[in-house]
Amino acid sequence: MPGREIRGAHPRRPLASRIVAPMAATRFTHLRLALAGVVVALASQPVSAQAPLRVLTVDTPAGATQVTSEAIKVKIYDDDANAVAVMHAYGYFAKGGEGRPLMFLWNGGPGASCALLHSGFAAPQVADLAGGTGMVDNPLTMIDRCDLIYVDPVGTGFSRSIGKGNDEDFWNVRADAQAAAQFVATVIGQRNWQQRAIYLCGESYGGIRVAAMLQPLRKLRVAVAGLLMISPALETRTLWSSDHEEQLLRRHVDNVPTLAAIAVADGERHVADLRADIDAVCKFAHGPLRKAVSNQEVDWEDDEQLLAKVQYLTAGGRSSRGLRRDRYDARMKSKPNYLCGVSNTILQQSVGTILKNAFGVPSIDDYEFMNRSVTRTWHSSKSVKNGYPWDVRATRMIAEACKGGRGPRLFVASGWYDTIVPFAIARRLQQDGAFGSCEVIVKDYPGGHALYVDADAHKAFVSDLRSWLGCESV
């Protein structure tokens, strides 16, 4: 594509270079697939005793439900049967629900603990930050439909290497997925839950994590019924700027619907039905615009019409000027130590309250919310040899797992105002058939990267998720 010119009266810059210009404010030369911003000192040693079981009675959409909360520790072993790590997790189990689905949940990063998901999504109770240090029932909990286990990867939360193990050994795509798969298989095996429907939930980088787990789980004879991906990294080649202009352009084609939604939110453009408008913008971006920025030539008239439409839809980039935005929710201004409008201090207080009240964890001083060392190491040359970060495709892993009609169902949920992982990527990949024969549902909502932070997006998302799970409440 370099050097291509648009046919016309005189030589022109390639169409792609002119389309990228109004989007410069959302162009990231170095994307961390992370829920970044939470900075806590790295603890050298894990300190977390196994907490006793606790029984909660919570109000759920199915009525009063008795829930047991349990702090879980699982040793991870290498090929020589040496214990090399201990992974910590936090489970909620509804009374009478032993035959129901079981969902394991991971955040992204890849150096993020499960803290944000645990604080805001699916759990039966959340911290009552307005009222002090207590807990309040979560009206959008999923505990009446499925049991929940929130997992901290090695190097996050209280999860650490032990013995001859080294934290850094787990900080690449393959080793991380194998450890996570071993954790799941161990929990299922120890509790004789082989007959339960197993679901894996991954947010952001967690989307790659749960897809990469499918092969090792199959080797461990664990069948996965479904994957839930929240704002997932599906193909890193479309998220990272690289030397391949085609990938960079595709990134910006996928970005147009996000910028169009931001322009409406900012009042720069007015529409009667935002969802219908977003559907139309996606059709344009993944149709004529995508064709134009590919290696095919377009004539002068089409070139000018396309550029004019991009300028109109995105308000000429005016929404991005003079305002440093929260990349996780572009409706908000960026603030130091905030994520999607949530203070990191509040997030830490929330997690501390949950772990103390629901799991008996006395202190979170050693709890690693976001381990920057994980992300930095993941980006090293060692990790690139494992296929990260330049070309990891969760789509390919899912398609492979679903060959022959087998494999999990898939639910992908994204936010319109997320500039870290534009929601239109999932739509395009579904349009291209990238998920193979997998039964896939792609949904997007009026929220940011962490969908559950926005009340309207959260409510709509949970409603669709309940329908997708399809099981009865306890």
Tab-separated table of C-alpha atoms in Angstrom:
chain	number	residue	atom	x	y	z
A	1	MET	CA	0.000	0.000	0.000
A	2	PRO	CA	2.821	2.542	0.564
A	3	GLY	CA	3.166	4.825	-2.396
A	4	ARG	CA	-0.352	4.181	-3.740
A	5	GLU	CA	-2.037	7.260	-5.139
A	6	ILE	CA	-5.681	8.068	-5.712
A	7	ARG	CA	-6.493	8.594	-9.391
A	8	GLY	CA	-7.435	12.171	-10.192
A	9	ALA	CA	-6.283	15.423	-11.673
A	10	HIS	CA	-2.972	15.410	-9.894
A	11	PRO	CA	-1.017	13.231	-7.433
A	12	ARG	CA	-2.617	12.934	-4.011
A	13	ARG	CA	-1.631	11.617	-0.632
A	14	PRO	CA	-2.870	8.032	-0.147
A	15	LEU	CA	-6.448	8.048	1.126
A	16	ALA	CA	-5.413	6.226	4.258
A	17	SER	CA	-3.011	8.920	5.404
A	18	ARG	CA	-5.760	11.490	5.051
A	19	ILE	CA	-8.318	9.414	6.965
A	20	VAL	CA	-5.937	8.859	9.858
A	21	ALA	CA	-5.353	12.590	10.361
A	22	PRO	CA	-8.642	13.513	12.131
A	23	MET	CA	-8.175	10.554	14.425
A	24	ALA	CA	-4.712	11.446	15.637
A	25	ALA	CA	-5.880	12.177	19.162
A	26	THR	CA	-6.899	8.544	19.639
A	27	ARG	CA	-3.871	7.016	17.956
A	28	PHE	CA	-1.698	5.150	20.404
A	29	THR	CA	1.787	4.140	19.421
A	30	HIS	CA	2.079	1.922	22.464
A	31	LEU	CA	-1.084	0.229	23.705
A	32	ARG	CA	-1.064	-1.525	27.036
A	33	LEU	CA	-3.873	-4.057	27.077
A	34	ALA	CA	-4.452	-3.258	30.722
A	35	LEU	CA	-6.758	-1.812	33.281
A	36	ALA	CA	-4.009	0.627	34.080
A	37	GLY	CA	-3.616	3.235	36.747
A	38	VAL	CA	-3.716	1.270	39.963
A	39	VAL	CA	-0.247	1.562	41.442
A	40	VAL	CA	0.582	-0.598	44.429
A	41	ALA	CA	4.089	-1.597	45.513
A	42	LEU	CA	5.133	-5.103	44.516
A	43	ALA	CA	5.120	-7.431	47.496
A	44	SER	CA	8.117	-9.716	47.747
A	45	GLN	CA	6.256	-12.488	49.608
A	46	PRO	CA	2.600	-13.550	49.585
A	47	VAL	CA	0.759	-13.237	52.877
A	48	SER	CA	-2.749	-14.692	52.806
A	49	ALA	CA	-4.085	-17.347	55.111
A	50	GLN	CA	-6.864	-19.654	53.925
A	51	ALA	CA	-10.023	-17.951	55.177
A	52	PRO	CA	-12.932	-19.946	56.595
A	53	LEU	CA	-16.164	-20.350	54.634
A	54	ARG	CA	-18.658	-17.578	55.186
A	55	VAL	CA	-22.381	-17.709	54.522
A	56	LEU	CA	-24.232	-14.669	53.197
A	57	THR	CA	-27.920	-14.181	52.557
A	58	VAL	CA	-28.395	-11.756	49.707
A	59	ASP	CA	-31.257	-10.380	47.668
A	60	THR	CA	-30.989	-11.465	44.039
A	61	PRO	CA	-33.381	-11.283	41.066
A	62	ALA	CA	-34.574	-14.719	42.230
A	63	GLY	CA	-35.246	-13.519	45.785
A	64	ALA	CA	-33.331	-14.145	49.000
A	65	THR	CA	-30.431	-16.484	48.210
A	66	GLN	CA	-27.986	-18.138	50.579
A	67	VAL	CA	-24.435	-17.819	49.281
A	68	THR	CA	-21.212	-19.311	50.600
A	69	SER	CA	-18.059	-17.280	50.003
A	70	GLU	CA	-14.713	-19.043	50.006
A	71	ALA	CA	-11.103	-17.934	49.564
A	72	ILE	CA	-9.431	-20.553	47.377
A	73	LYS	CA	-5.744	-21.458	47.079
A	74	VAL	CA	-4.423	-23.872	44.455
A	75	LYS	CA	-0.841	-25.016	43.963
A	76	ILE	CA	0.463	-25.017	40.403
A	77	TYR	CA	2.922	-27.749	39.382
A	78	ASP	CA	5.511	-27.971	36.633
A	79	ASP	CA	6.115	-30.970	34.350
A	80	ASP	CA	8.311	-32.581	37.017
A	81	ALA	CA	5.554	-32.381	39.652
A	82	ASN	CA	7.273	-29.566	41.537
A	83	ALA	CA	4.989	-26.989	43.126
A	84	VAL	CA	6.035	-23.716	41.488
A	85	ALA	CA	3.219	-21.291	42.360
A	86	VAL	CA	0.136	-20.723	44.463
A	87	MET	CA	-2.844	-19.089	42.808
A	88	HIS	CA	-5.501	-17.347	44.895
A	89	ALA	CA	-9.145	-16.873	43.977
A	90	TYR	CA	-12.456	-15.858	45.543
A	91	GLY	CA	-15.554	-17.964	45.036
A	92	TYR	CA	-19.282	-17.492	45.575
A	93	PHE	CA	-21.519	-20.560	45.635
A	94	ALA	CA	-25.312	-20.441	45.910
A	95	LYS	CA	-27.136	-22.982	48.051
A	96	GLY	CA	-28.929	-25.525	45.933
A	97	GLY	CA	-26.989	-24.561	42.852
A	98	GLU	CA	-24.482	-27.405	42.710
A	99	GLY	CA	-25.647	-28.474	39.253
A	100	ARG	CA	-25.669	-24.974	37.788
A	101	PRO	CA	-23.038	-23.364	35.573
A	102	LEU	CA	-19.735	-22.307	37.120
A	103	MET	CA	-17.956	-19.212	35.838
A	104	PHE	CA	-14.255	-18.400	36.328
A	105	LEU	CA	-13.387	-14.716	35.860
A	106	TRP	CA	-10.143	-12.892	35.003
A	107	ASN	CA	-9.298	-9.244	34.439
A	108	GLY	CA	-6.732	-8.149	31.877
A	109	GLY	CA	-3.462	-6.297	32.037
A	110	PRO	CA	-1.988	-8.831	31.604
A	111	GLY	CA	-0.741	-7.705	35.047
A	112	ALA	CA	-4.137	-6.916	36.560
A	113	SER	CA	-5.669	-8.749	39.488
A	114	CYS	CA	-9.372	-9.596	39.441
A	115	ALA	CA	-10.058	-6.520	41.614
A	116	LEU	CA	-12.075	-4.407	39.167
A	117	LEU	CA	-14.319	-7.236	37.993
A	118	HIS	CA	-14.746	-8.441	41.564
A	119	SER	CA	-15.741	-4.949	42.712
A	120	GLY	CA	-18.258	-4.203	39.993
A	121	PHE	CA	-19.459	-7.210	38.030
A	122	ALA	CA	-21.635	-10.201	38.928
A	123	ALA	CA	-20.674	-10.688	42.605
A	124	PRO	CA	-23.575	-10.948	45.107
A	125	GLN	CA	-22.397	-8.014	47.195
A	126	VAL	CA	-20.367	-4.866	46.636
A	127	ALA	CA	-18.726	-2.457	49.042
A	128	ASP	CA	-20.957	0.259	50.519
A	129	LEU	CA	-18.482	3.056	49.920
A	130	ALA	CA	-21.006	5.763	50.693
A	131	GLY	CA	-21.929	4.221	54.017
A	132	GLY	CA	-18.525	3.266	55.354
A	133	THR	CA	-16.961	-0.189	55.486
A	134	GLY	CA	-20.036	-2.401	55.078
A	135	MET	CA	-21.432	-4.356	52.149
A	136	VAL	CA	-24.613	-3.953	50.115
A	137	ASP	CA	-26.400	-6.442	47.888
A	138	ASN	CA	-25.691	-6.130	44.183
A	139	PRO	CA	-29.022	-5.883	42.294
A	140	LEU	CA	-27.296	-6.997	39.076
A	141	THR	CA	-25.560	-10.035	40.543
A	142	MET	CA	-25.335	-13.211	38.492
A	143	ILE	CA	-25.080	-15.521	41.500
A	144	ASP	CA	-28.667	-16.750	41.097
A	145	ARG	CA	-27.728	-18.034	37.623
A	146	CYS	CA	-24.172	-19.306	38.057
A	147	ASP	CA	-21.529	-19.735	40.736
A	148	LEU	CA	-18.563	-17.379	40.449
A	149	ILE	CA	-14.811	-17.685	41.032
A	150	TYR	CA	-12.619	-14.578	40.585
A	151	VAL	CA	-9.007	-15.571	39.877
A	152	ASP	CA	-5.730	-13.668	40.362
A	153	PRO	CA	-2.932	-14.736	37.944
A	154	VAL	CA	0.579	-15.328	39.263
A	155	GLY	CA	2.182	-12.014	40.211
A	156	THR	CA	-1.154	-10.332	40.984
A	157	GLY	CA	-3.370	-10.300	44.065
A	158	PHE	CA	-1.826	-12.725	46.532
A	159	SER	CA	-0.804	-15.219	43.796
A	160	ARG	CA	2.959	-15.833	43.764
A	161	SER	CA	5.578	-18.344	42.701
A	162	ILE	CA	6.971	-20.735	45.305
A	163	GLY	CA	9.863	-23.211	45.575
A	164	LYS	CA	11.861	-23.355	42.358
A	165	GLY	CA	9.251	-21.285	40.559
A	166	ASN	CA	9.759	-17.729	39.392
A	167	ASP	CA	6.969	-15.225	38.838
A	168	GLU	CA	8.446	-14.170	35.497
A	169	ASP	CA	8.168	-17.733	34.186
A	170	PHE	CA	4.386	-17.256	34.058
A	171	TRP	CA	4.443	-13.905	32.294
A	172	ASN	CA	3.836	-14.909	28.698
A	173	VAL	CA	0.791	-16.061	26.773
A	174	ARG	CA	1.413	-19.785	26.878
A	175	ALA	CA	2.603	-20.206	30.486
A	176	ASP	CA	-0.114	-17.904	31.806
A	177	ALA	CA	-2.823	-19.878	30.001
A	178	GLN	CA	-1.416	-23.221	31.117
A	179	ALA	CA	-1.326	-22.130	34.774
A	180	ALA	CA	-4.877	-20.775	34.544
A	181	ALA	CA	-6.058	-24.006	32.920
A	182	GLN	CA	-4.369	-26.085	35.625
A	183	PHE	CA	-6.098	-23.958	38.262
A	184	VAL	CA	-9.516	-24.569	36.689
A	185	ALA	CA	-8.935	-28.303	36.239
A	186	THR	CA	-7.738	-28.652	39.841
A	187	VAL	CA	-10.763	-26.874	41.305
A	188	ILE	CA	-13.137	-28.963	39.199
A	189	GLY	CA	-11.346	-32.226	39.991
A	190	GLN	CA	-11.047	-31.651	43.734
A	191	ARG	CA	-14.763	-30.922	44.048
A	192	ASN	CA	-16.080	-33.485	41.567
A	193	TRP	CA	-17.641	-30.807	39.387
A	194	GLN	CA	-16.969	-32.583	36.093
A	195	GLN	CA	-20.659	-32.498	35.165
A	196	ARG	CA	-21.062	-28.753	35.602
A	197	ALA	CA	-21.192	-26.377	32.634
A	198	ILE	CA	-17.937	-24.389	32.772
A	199	TYR	CA	-17.765	-20.781	31.589
A	200	LEU	CA	-14.673	-18.610	31.349
A	201	CYS	CA	-14.914	-14.820	31.555
A	202	GLY	CA	-12.065	-12.559	30.472
A	203	GLU	CA	-11.926	-8.777	30.339
A	204	SER	CA	-9.495	-6.892	28.055
A	205	TYR	CA	-6.324	-9.044	27.851
A	206	GLY	CA	-8.409	-11.625	29.683
A	207	GLY	CA	-10.071	-12.276	26.328
A	208	ILE	CA	-6.797	-13.649	24.986
A	209	ARG	CA	-6.211	-15.499	28.255
A	210	VAL	CA	-9.490	-17.459	28.191
A	211	ALA	CA	-9.107	-18.258	24.482
A	212	ALA	CA	-5.542	-19.498	25.048
A	213	MET	CA	-6.825	-21.722	27.867
A	214	LEU	CA	-9.037	-23.785	25.553
A	215	GLN	CA	-6.294	-26.081	24.228
A	216	PRO	CA	-4.639	-26.877	27.588
A	217	LEU	CA	-8.060	-27.401	29.175
A	218	ARG	CA	-8.954	-29.886	26.447
A	219	LYS	CA	-5.741	-31.782	27.205
A	220	LEU	CA	-6.824	-31.802	30.861
A	221	ARG	CA	-10.217	-33.151	29.753
A	222	VAL	CA	-12.161	-30.101	30.827
A	223	ALA	CA	-14.955	-29.108	28.447
A	224	VAL	CA	-15.758	-25.399	28.252
A	225	ALA	CA	-19.402	-24.557	27.608
A	226	GLY	CA	-18.895	-20.885	26.889
A	227	LEU	CA	-16.617	-17.855	26.842
A	228	LEU	CA	-17.719	-14.432	28.048
A	229	MET	CA	-15.434	-11.681	26.756
A	230	ILE	CA	-15.776	-8.120	28.056
A	231	SER	CA	-14.040	-5.454	25.948
A	232	PRO	CA	-11.647	-8.170	24.794
A	233	ALA	CA	-8.352	-7.984	22.975
A	234	LEU	CA	-9.235	-10.320	20.114
A	235	GLU	CA	-6.380	-9.702	17.677
A	236	THR	CA	-3.368	-7.788	18.916
A	237	ARG	CA	-2.195	-7.006	15.384
A	238	THR	CA	-5.125	-4.580	15.020
A	239	LEU	CA	-4.472	-2.912	18.378
A	240	TRP	CA	-0.746	-2.211	18.274
A	241	SER	CA	0.837	0.280	15.905
A	242	SER	CA	3.398	-1.550	13.806
A	243	ASP	CA	5.382	-1.298	10.601
A	244	HIS	CA	2.462	-2.828	8.716
A	245	GLU	CA	0.411	0.073	7.385
A	246	GLU	CA	-2.543	-2.171	6.580
A	247	GLN	CA	-2.924	-3.123	10.242
A	248	LEU	CA	-2.611	0.491	11.348
A	249	LEU	CA	-5.274	1.514	8.865
A	250	ARG	CA	-7.599	-1.256	9.923
A	251	ARG	CA	-7.189	-0.015	13.475
A	252	HIS	CA	-8.422	3.405	12.402
A	253	VAL	CA	-11.255	2.039	10.299
A	254	ASP	CA	-12.455	0.221	13.414
A	255	ASN	CA	-12.042	3.455	15.358
A	256	VAL	CA	-14.482	5.478	13.239
A	257	PRO	CA	-17.654	4.153	14.965
A	258	THR	CA	-16.117	4.939	18.371
A	259	LEU	CA	-15.259	8.490	17.299
A	260	ALA	CA	-18.729	8.895	15.842
A	261	ALA	CA	-20.309	7.864	19.161
A	262	ILE	CA	-18.038	10.291	21.047
A	263	ALA	CA	-19.041	13.119	18.693
A	264	VAL	CA	-22.699	12.494	19.535
A	265	ALA	CA	-21.964	12.302	23.267
A	266	ASP	CA	-20.161	15.653	23.019
A	267	GLY	CA	-23.068	17.287	21.195
A	268	GLU	CA	-20.981	17.785	18.048
A	269	ARG	CA	-23.420	15.675	16.049
A	270	HIS	CA	-27.119	15.026	16.681
A	271	VAL	CA	-29.012	11.825	15.917
A	272	ALA	CA	-32.522	10.607	16.740
A	273	ASP	CA	-31.537	7.000	17.494
A	274	LEU	CA	-27.942	6.464	18.623
A	275	ARG	CA	-27.944	2.679	18.274
A	276	ALA	CA	-29.347	2.884	14.739
A	277	ASP	CA	-26.729	5.514	13.928
A	278	ILE	CA	-23.917	3.337	15.279
A	279	ASP	CA	-25.156	0.393	13.214
A	280	ALA	CA	-25.076	2.593	10.118
A	281	VAL	CA	-21.577	3.923	10.901
A	282	CYS	CA	-20.261	0.377	11.368
A	283	LYS	CA	-21.773	-0.625	8.029
A	284	PHE	CA	-19.997	2.305	6.372
A	285	ALA	CA	-16.677	1.716	8.147
A	286	HIS	CA	-16.564	-1.995	7.387
A	287	GLY	CA	-17.907	-1.570	3.865
A	288	PRO	CA	-16.851	1.283	1.556
A	289	LEU	CA	-14.318	2.818	3.969
A	290	ARG	CA	-12.540	-0.469	4.587
A	291	LYS	CA	-12.467	-1.196	0.861
A	292	ALA	CA	-11.010	2.231	0.143
A	293	VAL	CA	-8.128	1.909	2.582
A	294	SER	CA	-7.215	-1.541	1.356
A	295	ASN	CA	-4.834	-2.065	-1.561
A	296	GLN	CA	-7.584	-1.302	-4.055
A	297	GLU	CA	-7.560	2.053	-5.773
A	298	VAL	CA	-10.549	4.366	-5.706
A	299	ASP	CA	-11.233	7.286	-7.993
A	300	TRP	CA	-11.118	10.957	-7.095
A	301	GLU	CA	-14.855	11.437	-6.587
A	302	ASP	CA	-15.237	8.484	-4.237
A	303	ASP	CA	-12.127	9.593	-2.346
A	304	GLU	CA	-13.551	13.032	-1.593
A	305	GLN	CA	-16.965	11.653	-0.650
A	306	LEU	CA	-15.467	9.165	1.778
A	307	LEU	CA	-13.286	11.763	3.433
A	308	ALA	CA	-16.212	14.146	3.773
A	309	LYS	CA	-18.309	11.446	5.407
A	310	VAL	CA	-15.561	10.549	7.865
A	311	GLN	CA	-15.191	14.232	8.737
A	312	TYR	CA	-18.940	14.521	9.310
A	313	LEU	CA	-19.316	11.352	11.381
A	314	THR	CA	-16.380	12.146	13.639
A	315	ALA	CA	-17.115	15.900	13.746
A	316	GLY	CA	-13.749	16.441	12.104
A	317	GLY	CA	-11.998	15.248	15.242
A	318	ARG	CA	-13.234	18.281	17.195
A	319	SER	CA	-14.329	16.072	20.069
A	320	SER	CA	-10.729	15.009	20.609
A	321	ARG	CA	-9.150	18.467	20.609
A	322	GLY	CA	-8.092	20.331	23.716
A	323	LEU	CA	-9.304	17.588	26.022
A	324	ARG	CA	-7.251	14.826	27.519
A	325	ARG	CA	-9.701	11.972	27.687
A	326	ASP	CA	-9.965	8.838	29.746
A	327	ARG	CA	-8.967	6.205	27.201
A	328	TYR	CA	-11.218	3.673	28.928
A	329	ASP	CA	-14.299	5.903	28.612
A	330	ALA	CA	-13.805	8.851	26.281
A	331	ARG	CA	-16.842	10.690	27.634
A	332	MET	CA	-14.748	11.495	30.688
A	333	LYS	CA	-11.726	13.675	31.215
A	334	SER	CA	-8.560	11.856	32.117
A	335	LYS	CA	-7.689	12.248	35.783
A	336	PRO	CA	-4.555	10.953	37.528
A	337	ASN	CA	-5.193	7.705	39.393
A	338	TYR	CA	-8.702	7.307	38.008
A	339	LEU	CA	-10.094	4.556	35.804
A	340	CYS	CA	-13.457	4.918	34.036
A	341	GLY	CA	-14.299	7.673	36.493
A	342	VAL	CA	-13.452	5.523	39.511
A	343	SER	CA	-10.692	6.605	41.881
A	344	ASN	CA	-7.992	4.002	42.416
A	345	THR	CA	-8.220	4.772	46.133
A	346	ILE	CA	-11.942	3.956	46.056
A	347	LEU	CA	-11.226	0.772	44.103
A	348	GLN	CA	-8.682	-0.359	46.678
A	349	GLN	CA	-11.068	0.429	49.516
A	350	SER	CA	-13.781	-1.520	47.743
A	351	VAL	CA	-11.635	-4.609	47.262
A	352	GLY	CA	-10.351	-4.413	50.820
A	353	THR	CA	-13.909	-4.261	52.147
A	354	ILE	CA	-15.021	-7.221	50.033
A	355	LEU	CA	-12.040	-9.418	50.954
A	356	LYS	CA	-12.338	-8.588	54.637
A	357	ASN	CA	-16.100	-8.931	55.034
A	358	ALA	CA	-16.827	-11.758	52.611
A	359	PHE	CA	-13.598	-13.764	52.863
A	360	GLY	CA	-12.019	-12.939	56.194
A	361	VAL	CA	-8.823	-11.483	54.689
A	362	PRO	CA	-7.475	-9.201	57.440
A	363	SER	CA	-5.228	-7.009	55.303
A	364	ILE	CA	-4.619	-6.210	51.650
A	365	ASP	CA	-1.235	-4.602	52.232
A	366	ASP	CA	0.386	-7.334	50.120
A	367	TYR	CA	-2.385	-7.528	47.542
A	368	GLU	CA	-1.058	-6.609	44.092
A	369	PHE	CA	-3.831	-4.720	42.273
A	370	MET	CA	-1.857	-3.957	39.129
A	371	ASN	CA	1.638	-5.336	38.714
A	372	ARG	CA	3.436	-3.171	36.161
A	373	SER	CA	6.336	-5.627	36.069
A	374	VAL	CA	4.059	-8.231	34.496
A	375	THR	CA	3.098	-5.952	31.618
A	376	ARG	CA	6.680	-4.811	31.029
A	377	THR	CA	8.022	-8.367	31.029
A	378	TRP	CA	5.194	-9.549	28.772
A	379	HIS	CA	6.380	-7.088	26.159
A	380	SER	CA	9.935	-8.421	26.171
A	381	SER	CA	11.536	-10.341	23.328
A	382	LYS	CA	10.983	-13.571	25.246
A	383	SER	CA	7.246	-13.037	25.096
A	384	VAL	CA	7.317	-12.081	21.436
A	385	LYS	CA	8.665	-15.570	20.727
A	386	ASN	CA	5.451	-16.866	22.260
A	387	GLY	CA	3.444	-14.801	19.815
A	388	TYR	CA	2.856	-11.653	21.859
A	389	PRO	CA	2.296	-8.802	21.398
A	390	TRP	CA	2.337	-8.396	17.648
A	391	ASP	CA	0.104	-11.177	16.412
A	392	VAL	CA	-1.944	-13.092	18.952
A	393	ARG	CA	-5.379	-14.003	17.666
A	394	ALA	CA	-7.990	-15.142	20.141
A	395	THR	CA	-10.223	-15.645	17.108
A	396	ARG	CA	-7.908	-18.307	15.705
A	397	MET	CA	-7.781	-20.162	19.046
A	398	ILE	CA	-11.575	-20.105	19.295
A	399	ALA	CA	-12.089	-21.202	15.694
A	400	GLU	CA	-9.666	-24.106	16.224
A	401	ALA	CA	-11.507	-25.182	19.394
A	402	CYS	CA	-14.838	-25.164	17.542
A	403	LYS	CA	-13.839	-27.304	14.571
A	404	GLY	CA	-16.170	-30.188	13.882
A	405	GLY	CA	-19.057	-28.581	15.728
A	406	ARG	CA	-17.448	-28.852	19.139
A	407	GLY	CA	-16.179	-26.084	21.359
A	408	PRO	CA	-17.680	-23.306	23.446
A	409	ARG	CA	-20.325	-20.703	22.716
A	410	LEU	CA	-19.117	-17.118	22.740
A	411	PHE	CA	-20.568	-13.840	24.037
A	412	VAL	CA	-18.571	-10.669	23.256
A	413	ALA	CA	-19.576	-7.429	25.000
A	414	SER	CA	-17.959	-4.058	24.317
A	415	GLY	CA	-18.478	-0.349	25.009
A	416	TRP	CA	-19.056	2.430	22.491
A	417	TYR	CA	-16.723	4.891	24.245
A	418	ASP	CA	-13.753	2.563	24.751
A	419	THR	CA	-10.717	3.817	22.812
A	420	ILE	CA	-8.448	1.066	24.158
A	421	VAL	CA	-10.322	-1.712	22.349
A	422	PRO	CA	-12.783	-0.215	19.823
A	423	PHE	CA	-16.073	-2.101	19.886
A	424	ALA	CA	-16.263	-2.287	16.090
A	425	ILE	CA	-13.349	-4.757	15.990
A	426	ALA	CA	-15.614	-7.531	17.297
A	427	ARG	CA	-18.299	-6.649	14.766
A	428	ARG	CA	-15.809	-6.768	11.896
A	429	LEU	CA	-14.344	-10.086	12.975
A	430	GLN	CA	-17.810	-11.596	13.233
A	431	GLN	CA	-18.614	-10.229	9.762
A	432	ASP	CA	-15.412	-11.834	8.429
A	433	GLY	CA	-16.224	-15.218	9.948
A	434	ALA	CA	-13.048	-15.075	12.057
A	435	PHE	CA	-14.606	-17.162	14.850
A	436	GLY	CA	-15.089	-20.137	12.561
A	437	SER	CA	-18.064	-22.356	13.376
A	438	CYS	CA	-18.319	-20.987	16.915
A	439	GLU	CA	-21.802	-19.862	17.957
A	440	VAL	CA	-21.047	-16.208	18.668
A	441	ILE	CA	-23.091	-13.257	19.890
A	442	VAL	CA	-21.536	-9.781	19.602
A	443	LYS	CA	-23.145	-6.978	21.607
A	444	ASP	CA	-22.098	-3.422	22.360
A	445	TYR	CA	-23.433	-0.915	24.840
A	446	PRO	CA	-23.316	2.791	25.815
A	447	GLY	CA	-20.356	2.345	28.140
A	448	GLY	CA	-16.584	2.280	28.286
A	449	HIS	CA	-13.952	-0.432	28.696
A	450	ALA	CA	-15.374	-1.552	32.045
A	451	LEU	CA	-19.011	-1.844	30.975
A	452	TYR	CA	-20.306	-2.416	34.482
A	453	VAL	CA	-19.157	1.031	35.659
A	454	ASP	CA	-21.909	2.684	33.595
A	455	ALA	CA	-25.344	1.971	35.123
A	456	ASP	CA	-27.285	1.834	31.834
A	457	ALA	CA	-24.690	-0.238	30.013
A	458	HIS	CA	-24.375	-2.587	32.992
A	459	LYS	CA	-28.121	-3.191	33.194
A	460	ALA	CA	-28.503	-3.876	29.467
A	461	PHE	CA	-25.410	-6.102	29.439
A	462	VAL	CA	-26.570	-8.243	32.363
A	463	SER	CA	-30.019	-8.621	30.809
A	464	ASP	CA	-28.486	-9.976	27.598
A	465	LEU	CA	-26.061	-12.158	29.548
A	466	ARG	CA	-28.877	-13.767	31.516
A	467	SER	CA	-30.653	-14.654	28.272
A	468	TRP	CA	-27.449	-16.054	26.821
A	469	LEU	CA	-26.740	-18.285	29.809
A	470	GLY	CA	-30.259	-19.622	29.513
A	471	CYS	CA	-30.279	-21.468	32.839
A	472	GLU	CA	-32.856	-21.111	35.582
A	473	SER	CA	-32.265	-19.227	38.817
A	474	VAL	CA	-31.808	-21.162	42.057
